[in-house]
Amino acid sequence: MVAGAGTTSFKIKGRYGVGRPSDFAAPLRPAVTWNITRRCNLRCVHCYVDAGPGDPAELTAEEAMDVVDQMAEVGVPMVIFSGGEPLLRQDLFDVAAYAGGKGIKLVLSTNGTLITREVARRLRDLGFYYVGISLDSAEESYHDAFRGVKGAFAATLAGVKNAVEAGLDVGLRFTVTAKNIEEAPRYIDFAVSLGVRRITFYHLSAAGRAQRMERSWYYTPEQYAAFINSLMEYARRYAGKIEIETTLAPYDGIYIAEALGGGSEEYLKFVEAAGGCGRKMVSIYPNGDVYPCQFLDFYRLGNVRERRLREILRPEAVEPFVNTERYLRGPKCGACRFKQYCKGGDRARAYYLTGDMWGDDPLCPIPHLLRPPAGGVSSI
C-alpha cells in the first residue's frame, strides 16, 4: 500500500497492489498454516498453542501425507509449516517434499534456532519459497526473556545467517508489545543489515499463553500511531529491498488507507481483499483439528481425520469470516464505518479479552486516532 513494491510477497503471489488486489488464495482454497507439531525447544511467554513436549494425538506420518492429498484436492496454493517448532518433526522434510511435488508452495515458520547450514541447504533444495524466523528485538536480553530460553537470540541469529547464506528468502517475525514497539525503527535497520527480505510485525494476540499476560503488554493508541507512522516511512526508504508487513490487525490497513488515500474506496477495498482468519487462510493443528486461523483455537471447523478438508471448508462454515461485519455487535466494532473492510480486527483478542467472539477488539486504536470526516474526507 505504501511503497507499491514487494519482495517475498511478489515472488510467492505475483505482483499486486492497490487497484489490483491479490487473488492468490480464497475462502474455499485457502493458504494453510499447518501446526505440524506441538513440540518446541523454547518456552515463549505468548505461545498461541502452548507448545512444549508434544501431543500424543499428533498426526502420524501416513496421516500427514493424506493431509497433503486433502490440501491438493482443495487447491491450497501454499502451506506454512509451523508448530511448536516444525524442525523438531522428524518427517518434516518428507512431508514438505510430497507437498512440493503436488504443486503446493512451501513456507517455513520457525524460531530459527535449529537452522544449521545443512538444514538451510535442505530447505533450499526442497524449494522453500520463504523462511520466516521469529526475532522479537535487536536486544538479546528482551528476546531471550520473551522466548523463555537464555541463548535463544544467539542461536536464532546463527539460523538467520545460515538461511541467508544458503540463498533462501528469509524474513523476520516480530511480535509487537508495549515493551518493544518503540524499537521498531532501529529493528528495521538491524534486519536490513542481516540481509533478510521481509519483516512481519505480529500484533500480540490473546490465545494460548498470551491469556495469562497482563494488559500492560498491549500498546496504547499513542504508541500505535508512532509505530505505524514509522513503518510507512521505512517502507518508502527501503522499497524494493525489504518489505514490511503487519498481521493480526486489519485496522493497520484502515489507518494507512486513510493516511494515503484520504478515504479512497480503492484503498479500503485493498484492505478488505487482504484476507484473514477463515477468508484466505485456515490452520490445521497437530491433531488434525481445523480452525479459521491458528489463533482462533476456540472455533473448530472440523478435523481432517474425520472429514476431508474439502468437506470441512463449506461455504456456510467460512461465511462468518467472509462477512464478519454482519456479526459484529460490540459498541466499537459493531458501529464502525470501516467494519466491512477491517472485519473487526482480531477475533481472538475479542473472545479472550472481552468474552465475546463478535465483540470489540480491545486493541483497535482507530476510534481514538481518526477524527470524524469533515467534508467527506477523514484525517489522522
CSV table of C-alpha atoms in Angstrom, one decimal:
chain,number,residue,atom,x,y,z
A,1,MET,CA,0.0,0.0,0.0
A,2,VAL,CA,2.8,2.4,0.9
A,3,ALA,CA,5.7,1.6,-1.3
A,4,GLY,CA,4.0,-0.2,-4.3
A,5,ALA,CA,6.8,-2.7,-4.2
A,6,GLY,CA,7.3,-6.1,-2.8
A,7,THR,CA,10.0,-8.7,-2.4
A,8,THR,CA,8.9,-12.1,-1.0
A,9,SER,CA,5.2,-11.5,-1.4
A,10,PHE,CA,5.6,-10.7,-5.1
A,11,LYS,CA,7.7,-13.8,-5.5
A,12,ILE,CA,5.1,-16.0,-4.0
A,13,LYS,CA,1.8,-14.4,-5.1
A,14,GLY,CA,2.8,-12.4,-8.2
A,15,ARG,CA,2.6,-8.6,-8.4
A,16,TYR,CA,-0.4,-7.0,-6.8
A,17,GLY,CA,-1.3,-3.7,-5.1
A,18,VAL,CA,-3.9,-1.0,-4.7
A,19,GLY,CA,-6.4,-1.3,-7.6
A,20,ARG,CA,-5.2,-4.9,-8.3
A,21,PRO,CA,-5.7,-7.0,-5.1
A,22,SER,CA,-4.1,-10.5,-4.9
A,23,ASP,CA,-6.3,-13.5,-5.8
A,24,PHE,CA,-3.6,-15.9,-4.7
A,25,ALA,CA,-5.9,-17.6,-2.1
A,26,ALA,CA,-9.7,-17.7,-1.5
A,27,PRO,CA,-12.0,-18.9,1.3
A,28,LEU,CA,-12.5,-22.3,-0.3
A,29,ARG,CA,-8.9,-22.7,-1.5
A,30,PRO,CA,-7.0,-21.0,1.4
A,31,ALA,CA,-3.4,-20.9,2.3
A,32,VAL,CA,-2.8,-23.3,5.2
A,33,THR,CA,-0.8,-22.7,8.4
A,34,TRP,CA,0.0,-26.2,9.5
A,35,ASN,CA,1.0,-26.5,13.1
A,36,ILE,CA,2.6,-29.8,12.3
A,37,THR,CA,3.9,-30.5,15.8
A,38,ARG,CA,3.4,-29.1,19.3
A,39,ARG,CA,6.9,-29.9,20.3
A,40,CYS,CA,9.2,-26.9,20.9
A,41,ASN,CA,12.7,-26.2,22.3
A,42,LEU,CA,11.7,-22.7,23.5
A,43,ARG,CA,9.1,-21.5,26.1
A,44,CYS,CA,7.7,-18.3,24.6
A,45,VAL,CA,5.6,-16.3,27.0
A,46,HIS,CA,2.9,-15.7,24.4
A,47,CYS,CA,2.8,-19.0,22.6
A,48,TYR,CA,-0.6,-19.4,21.0
A,49,VAL,CA,-0.5,-23.3,21.0
A,50,ASP,CA,1.1,-23.6,24.5
A,51,ALA,CA,3.9,-25.6,22.8
A,52,GLY,CA,6.2,-27.9,24.8
A,53,PRO,CA,6.9,-31.6,25.0
A,54,GLY,CA,4.5,-32.7,22.3
A,55,ASP,CA,1.0,-34.0,21.6
A,56,PRO,CA,0.2,-37.8,21.9
A,57,ALA,CA,-2.6,-37.2,19.4
A,58,GLU,CA,-0.3,-35.8,16.7
A,59,LEU,CA,-1.0,-36.9,13.1
A,60,THR,CA,1.1,-39.9,12.1
A,61,ALA,CA,3.5,-39.8,9.1
A,62,GLU,CA,0.9,-41.6,7.0
A,63,GLU,CA,-1.9,-39.2,8.1
A,64,ALA,CA,0.3,-36.2,7.4
A,65,MET,CA,0.7,-37.4,3.8
A,66,ASP,CA,-3.0,-37.8,3.5
A,67,VAL,CA,-3.5,-34.2,4.7
A,68,VAL,CA,-1.2,-33.1,1.8
A,69,ASP,CA,-3.5,-35.0,-0.5
A,70,GLN,CA,-6.5,-33.3,1.0
A,71,MET,CA,-4.9,-29.9,0.5
A,72,ALA,CA,-4.2,-30.7,-3.1
A,73,GLU,CA,-7.8,-31.7,-3.6
A,74,VAL,CA,-8.9,-28.3,-2.4
A,75,GLY,CA,-6.3,-26.4,-4.5
A,76,VAL,CA,-4.4,-25.0,-1.5
A,77,PRO,CA,-1.8,-22.7,-3.0
A,78,MET,CA,0.6,-22.6,-0.1
A,79,VAL,CA,1.4,-24.4,3.2
A,80,ILE,CA,3.2,-22.7,6.0
A,81,PHE,CA,4.8,-25.3,8.2
A,82,SER,CA,4.7,-24.1,11.8
A,83,GLY,CA,4.5,-25.5,15.3
A,84,GLY,CA,5.6,-25.7,18.0
A,85,GLU,CA,8.9,-25.8,16.2
A,86,PRO,CA,8.4,-27.6,12.9
A,87,LEU,CA,12.0,-28.6,12.5
A,88,LEU,CA,11.5,-30.9,15.5
A,89,ARG,CA,9.2,-33.1,13.5
A,90,GLN,CA,11.4,-35.9,12.1
A,91,ASP,CA,9.4,-36.4,8.9
A,92,LEU,CA,9.0,-32.7,8.1
A,93,PHE,CA,11.3,-32.8,5.0
A,94,ASP,CA,9.4,-35.9,3.7
A,95,VAL,CA,6.1,-34.2,4.1
A,96,ALA,CA,7.4,-31.0,2.5
A,97,ALA,CA,8.8,-32.8,-0.4
A,98,TYR,CA,5.5,-34.6,-1.0
A,99,ALA,CA,3.6,-31.2,-0.8
A,100,GLY,CA,6.0,-29.6,-3.2
A,101,GLY,CA,5.5,-32.4,-5.6
A,102,LYS,CA,1.8,-31.6,-5.5
A,103,GLY,CA,2.4,-28.1,-6.6
A,104,ILE,CA,1.9,-26.5,-3.2
A,105,LYS,CA,4.3,-23.7,-2.4
A,106,LEU,CA,6.3,-24.3,0.8
A,107,VAL,CA,7.0,-21.8,3.6
A,108,LEU,CA,8.5,-22.4,7.0
A,109,SER,CA,7.7,-20.5,10.2
A,110,THR,CA,10.4,-21.3,12.8
A,111,ASN,CA,12.2,-19.9,15.8
A,112,GLY,CA,15.4,-20.3,13.7
A,113,THR,CA,17.5,-22.0,16.5
A,114,LEU,CA,17.8,-25.3,14.6
A,115,ILE,CA,18.7,-24.0,11.2
A,116,THR,CA,22.2,-25.3,10.7
A,117,ARG,CA,24.0,-25.0,7.4
A,118,GLU,CA,22.8,-28.5,6.5
A,119,VAL,CA,19.2,-27.7,7.4
A,120,ALA,CA,19.3,-24.5,5.4
A,121,ARG,CA,20.7,-26.4,2.3
A,122,ARG,CA,17.9,-29.0,2.6
A,123,LEU,CA,15.2,-26.3,2.8
A,124,ARG,CA,16.7,-24.6,-0.3
A,125,ASP,CA,16.9,-27.9,-2.2
A,126,LEU,CA,13.3,-28.7,-1.4
A,127,GLY,CA,12.2,-25.4,-2.9
A,128,PHE,CA,11.0,-23.5,0.1
A,129,TYR,CA,9.8,-20.1,-1.1
A,130,TYR,CA,10.3,-18.4,2.2
A,131,VAL,CA,11.6,-18.9,5.7
A,132,GLY,CA,10.1,-16.7,8.5
A,133,ILE,CA,12.1,-16.6,11.6
A,134,SER,CA,10.9,-15.2,14.9
A,135,LEU,CA,13.1,-12.4,16.4
A,136,ASP,CA,11.4,-10.0,18.7
A,137,SER,CA,14.1,-7.5,19.3
A,138,ALA,CA,17.6,-6.4,18.3
A,139,GLU,CA,18.4,-6.7,22.1
A,140,GLU,CA,19.5,-10.1,23.3
A,141,SER,CA,18.0,-9.7,26.8
A,142,TYR,CA,14.5,-8.9,25.6
A,143,HIS,CA,14.3,-11.7,23.0
A,144,ASP,CA,15.7,-14.4,25.4
A,145,ALA,CA,13.2,-13.3,28.1
A,146,PHE,CA,10.3,-13.2,25.7
A,147,ARG,CA,11.2,-16.6,24.2
A,148,GLY,CA,11.9,-18.2,27.6
A,149,VAL,CA,15.4,-19.6,27.0
A,150,LYS,CA,18.7,-17.9,27.5
A,151,GLY,CA,20.8,-18.1,24.4
A,152,ALA,CA,17.8,-18.1,22.0
A,153,PHE,CA,18.9,-14.8,20.5
A,154,ALA,CA,22.4,-16.0,19.5
A,155,ALA,CA,21.0,-19.3,18.2
A,156,THR,CA,18.3,-17.5,16.2
A,157,LEU,CA,20.9,-15.1,14.6
A,158,ALA,CA,23.0,-18.1,13.6
A,159,GLY,CA,20.0,-19.6,12.0
A,160,VAL,CA,19.2,-16.4,10.1
A,161,LYS,CA,22.8,-16.2,8.9
A,162,ASN,CA,22.8,-19.8,7.7
A,163,ALA,CA,19.5,-19.4,5.9
A,164,VAL,CA,20.6,-16.2,4.1
A,165,GLU,CA,23.9,-17.7,3.1
A,166,ALA,CA,22.1,-20.7,1.6
A,167,GLY,CA,20.2,-18.4,-0.7
A,168,LEU,CA,16.8,-18.7,1.0
A,169,ASP,CA,14.4,-15.8,1.1
A,170,VAL,CA,14.4,-15.0,4.8
A,171,GLY,CA,12.1,-12.8,6.8
A,172,LEU,CA,11.9,-11.8,10.5
A,173,ARG,CA,8.8,-12.1,12.6
A,174,PHE,CA,8.5,-9.6,15.4
A,175,THR,CA,5.7,-9.8,18.0
A,176,VAL,CA,4.6,-6.3,18.8
A,177,THR,CA,4.1,-5.4,22.5
A,178,ALA,CA,4.1,-2.2,24.6
A,179,LYS,CA,7.6,-3.2,25.7
A,180,ASN,CA,9.2,-3.4,22.3
A,181,ILE,CA,7.0,-1.3,20.0
A,182,GLU,CA,9.2,1.8,20.2
A,183,GLU,CA,12.2,-0.2,19.0
A,184,ALA,CA,10.7,-0.8,15.5
A,185,PRO,CA,12.7,1.8,13.5
A,186,ARG,CA,16.1,0.5,14.9
A,187,TYR,CA,14.9,-3.0,14.4
A,188,ILE,CA,14.2,-2.4,10.7
A,189,ASP,CA,17.7,-1.1,10.2
A,190,PHE,CA,19.0,-4.2,12.1
A,191,ALA,CA,17.0,-6.5,9.9
A,192,VAL,CA,18.4,-4.9,6.7
A,193,SER,CA,21.9,-5.4,8.0
A,194,LEU,CA,21.2,-9.1,8.3
A,195,GLY,CA,20.2,-9.4,4.6
A,196,VAL,CA,16.7,-10.5,5.1
A,197,ARG,CA,13.9,-9.7,2.6
A,198,ARG,CA,10.9,-9.1,4.8
A,199,ILE,CA,9.8,-8.1,8.3
A,200,THR,CA,6.3,-9.2,9.6
A,201,PHE,CA,5.1,-7.3,12.6
A,202,TYR,CA,2.7,-9.6,14.5
A,203,HIS,CA,0.3,-7.7,16.8
A,204,LEU,CA,0.1,-9.6,20.1
A,205,SER,CA,-3.0,-11.8,20.1
A,206,ALA,CA,-4.5,-13.4,23.2
A,207,ALA,CA,-4.6,-17.2,22.5
A,208,GLY,CA,-2.6,-19.8,24.4
A,209,ARG,CA,-0.2,-18.5,27.0
A,210,ALA,CA,-1.0,-14.9,26.0
A,211,GLN,CA,-4.2,-15.3,28.0
A,212,ARG,CA,-2.0,-15.1,31.1
A,213,MET,CA,-0.2,-11.9,30.1
A,214,GLU,CA,-1.1,-8.7,31.8
A,215,ARG,CA,-2.8,-5.9,29.9
A,216,SER,CA,0.4,-3.8,30.3
A,217,TRP,CA,1.8,-5.8,27.4
A,218,TYR,CA,-0.7,-4.2,25.0
A,219,TYR,CA,0.3,-0.8,23.4
A,220,THR,CA,-1.6,2.4,23.7
A,221,PRO,CA,-3.1,4.3,20.7
A,222,GLU,CA,-0.3,6.9,21.0
A,223,GLN,CA,2.3,4.2,20.8
A,224,TYR,CA,0.5,2.6,17.9
A,225,ALA,CA,0.3,5.8,15.9
A,226,ALA,CA,4.1,6.4,16.2
A,227,PHE,CA,4.7,2.8,15.3
A,228,ILE,CA,2.6,2.8,12.1
A,229,ASN,CA,3.9,6.2,11.0
A,230,SER,CA,7.5,4.9,11.3
A,231,LEU,CA,6.6,1.7,9.3
A,232,MET,CA,5.3,3.9,6.5
A,233,GLU,CA,8.5,6.0,6.5
A,234,TYR,CA,10.7,2.9,6.4
A,235,ALA,CA,8.6,1.1,3.8
A,236,ARG,CA,9.4,4.0,1.5
A,237,ARG,CA,13.0,4.2,2.5
A,238,TYR,CA,13.7,0.5,1.8
A,239,ALA,CA,11.2,0.0,-1.1
A,240,GLY,CA,12.3,-3.0,-3.2
A,241,LYS,CA,15.0,-4.0,-0.8
A,242,ILE,CA,12.9,-5.3,2.1
A,243,GLU,CA,9.2,-5.4,2.5
A,244,ILE,CA,7.4,-4.5,5.7
A,245,GLU,CA,4.0,-6.1,6.6
A,246,THR,CA,1.8,-6.4,9.6
A,247,THR,CA,-0.7,-9.1,10.7
A,248,LEU,CA,-3.4,-9.7,13.3
A,249,ALA,CA,-4.5,-6.1,13.0
A,250,PRO,CA,-6.5,-5.3,9.8
A,251,TYR,CA,-7.0,-1.8,11.3
A,252,ASP,CA,-3.4,-1.1,10.2
A,253,GLY,CA,-4.8,-1.1,6.7
A,254,ILE,CA,-7.5,1.3,7.7
A,255,TYR,CA,-5.0,3.7,9.3
A,256,ILE,CA,-2.7,3.6,6.2
A,257,ALA,CA,-5.6,3.8,3.8
A,258,GLU,CA,-6.8,7.0,5.5
A,259,ALA,CA,-3.3,8.4,5.6
A,260,LEU,CA,-2.6,7.7,2.0
A,261,GLY,CA,-6.0,7.7,0.3
A,262,GLY,CA,-8.0,10.0,2.5
A,263,GLY,CA,-11.0,7.7,2.5
A,264,SER,CA,-10.5,6.4,-1.0
A,265,GLU,CA,-12.7,3.3,-1.7
A,266,GLU,CA,-9.8,1.8,-3.8
A,267,TYR,CA,-7.5,1.8,-0.8
A,268,LEU,CA,-10.2,0.4,1.5
A,269,LYS,CA,-11.1,-2.4,-0.9
A,270,PHE,CA,-7.4,-3.4,-1.0
A,271,VAL,CA,-7.6,-3.8,2.8
A,272,GLU,CA,-10.7,-5.9,2.5
A,273,ALA,CA,-9.1,-8.1,-0.2
A,274,ALA,CA,-6.1,-8.9,2.0
A,275,GLY,CA,-8.0,-11.7,3.7
A,276,GLY,CA,-7.5,-13.0,7.2
A,277,CYS,CA,-8.8,-15.7,9.5
A,278,GLY,CA,-11.1,-18.0,7.5
A,279,ARG,CA,-11.2,-15.7,4.5
A,280,LYS,CA,-8.0,-16.6,2.7
A,281,MET,CA,-6.4,-18.9,5.3
A,282,VAL,CA,-7.1,-21.7,7.7
A,283,SER,CA,-5.0,-23.6,10.2
A,284,ILE,CA,-4.5,-27.3,10.9
A,285,TYR,CA,-3.4,-28.2,14.4
A,286,PRO,CA,-1.1,-31.2,15.3
A,287,ASN,CA,-4.1,-33.5,16.0
A,288,GLY,CA,-5.8,-32.6,12.7
A,289,ASP,CA,-8.3,-30.0,14.0
A,290,VAL,CA,-9.0,-27.3,11.5
A,291,TYR,CA,-9.5,-23.6,12.7
A,292,PRO,CA,-10.1,-20.4,10.8
A,293,CYS,CA,-6.5,-19.5,11.7
A,294,GLN,CA,-4.0,-20.6,14.3
A,295,PHE,CA,-5.2,-18.0,16.9
A,296,LEU,CA,-8.9,-18.9,16.8
A,297,ASP,CA,-8.5,-22.2,18.7
A,298,PHE,CA,-12.0,-21.9,20.2
A,299,TYR,CA,-13.8,-22.1,16.9
A,300,ARG,CA,-13.3,-25.6,15.5
A,301,LEU,CA,-14.3,-26.2,11.9
A,302,GLY,CA,-13.7,-29.9,11.8
A,303,ASN,CA,-10.9,-32.5,11.8
A,304,VAL,CA,-9.1,-34.0,8.8
A,305,ARG,CA,-9.2,-37.4,10.4
A,306,GLU,CA,-13.0,-37.3,10.4
A,307,ARG,CA,-13.8,-35.4,7.2
A,308,ARG,CA,-11.9,-34.4,4.1
A,309,LEU,CA,-10.7,-30.8,4.0
A,310,ARG,CA,-13.0,-30.1,1.1
A,311,GLU,CA,-15.9,-31.1,3.2
A,312,ILE,CA,-14.8,-29.0,6.2
A,313,LEU,CA,-14.4,-25.9,4.0
A,314,ARG,CA,-18.0,-25.5,3.2
A,315,PRO,CA,-19.3,-22.0,2.2
A,316,GLU,CA,-21.6,-21.9,5.2
A,317,ALA,CA,-18.6,-22.8,7.5
A,318,VAL,CA,-16.4,-19.9,6.4
A,319,GLU,CA,-19.3,-17.4,5.8
A,320,PRO,CA,-18.9,-15.8,9.3
A,321,PHE,CA,-15.3,-14.9,8.5
A,322,VAL,CA,-16.0,-13.8,4.9
A,323,ASN,CA,-18.8,-11.4,6.1
A,324,THR,CA,-17.7,-10.8,9.7
A,325,GLU,CA,-19.2,-7.3,9.7
A,326,ARG,CA,-22.7,-8.9,9.8
A,327,TYR,CA,-21.9,-10.5,13.1
A,328,LEU,CA,-20.1,-7.7,15.0
A,329,ARG,CA,-22.0,-6.5,18.0
A,330,GLY,CA,-19.6,-4.6,20.2
A,331,PRO,CA,-20.2,-0.9,20.6
A,332,LYS,CA,-17.0,0.0,18.9
A,333,CYS,CA,-16.6,-2.6,16.1
A,334,GLY,CA,-20.3,-3.0,15.5
A,335,ALA,CA,-20.8,0.7,14.8
A,336,CYS,CA,-17.5,1.3,13.0
A,337,ARG,CA,-17.8,2.7,9.5
A,338,PHE,CA,-14.8,0.6,8.4
A,339,LYS,CA,-16.1,-2.8,9.6
A,340,GLN,CA,-16.7,-4.1,6.0
A,341,TYR,CA,-13.0,-3.7,5.3
A,342,CYS,CA,-11.4,-4.4,8.6
A,343,LYS,CA,-13.7,-7.3,9.7
A,344,GLY,CA,-13.4,-6.3,13.3
A,345,GLY,CA,-9.7,-6.8,13.8
A,346,ASP,CA,-8.6,-9.9,15.7
A,347,ARG,CA,-11.5,-12.1,16.9
A,348,ALA,CA,-9.2,-14.0,19.2
A,349,ARG,CA,-8.5,-10.8,21.2
A,350,ALA,CA,-12.2,-10.0,21.2
A,351,TYR,CA,-13.0,-13.5,22.6
A,352,TYR,CA,-10.3,-13.9,25.2
A,353,LEU,CA,-10.2,-10.3,26.4
A,354,THR,CA,-13.9,-9.5,26.4
A,355,GLY,CA,-15.6,-12.9,26.4
A,356,ASP,CA,-17.4,-12.3,23.1
A,357,MET,CA,-16.1,-13.5,19.8
A,358,TRP,CA,-18.2,-10.9,18.0
A,359,GLY,CA,-17.4,-8.2,20.5
A,360,ASP,CA,-14.9,-5.4,20.2
A,361,ASP,CA,-11.2,-5.9,19.5
A,362,PRO,CA,-9.9,-4.0,22.6
A,363,LEU,CA,-6.6,-3.3,20.9
A,364,CYS,CA,-8.0,-1.4,18.0
A,365,PRO,CA,-7.0,2.3,18.2
A,366,ILE,CA,-8.9,3.6,15.2
A,367,PRO,CA,-11.7,5.4,17.2
A,368,HIS,CA,-9.0,7.3,19.1
A,369,LEU,CA,-6.9,8.2,16.1
A,370,LEU,CA,-9.3,9.0,13.3
A,371,ARG,CA,-11.4,12.2,13.6
A,372,PRO,CA,-14.9,12.2,12.2
A,373,PRO,CA,-14.9,13.0,8.5
A,374,ALA,CA,-15.1,16.7,7.5
A,375,GLY,CA,-16.3,17.4,4.0
A,376,GLY,CA,-16.3,13.7,3.2
A,377,VAL,CA,-12.6,13.3,4.0
A,378,SER,CA,-11.1,11.6,7.1
A,379,SER,CA,-7.9,12.8,8.6
A,380,ILE,CA,-5.4,11.3,11.1
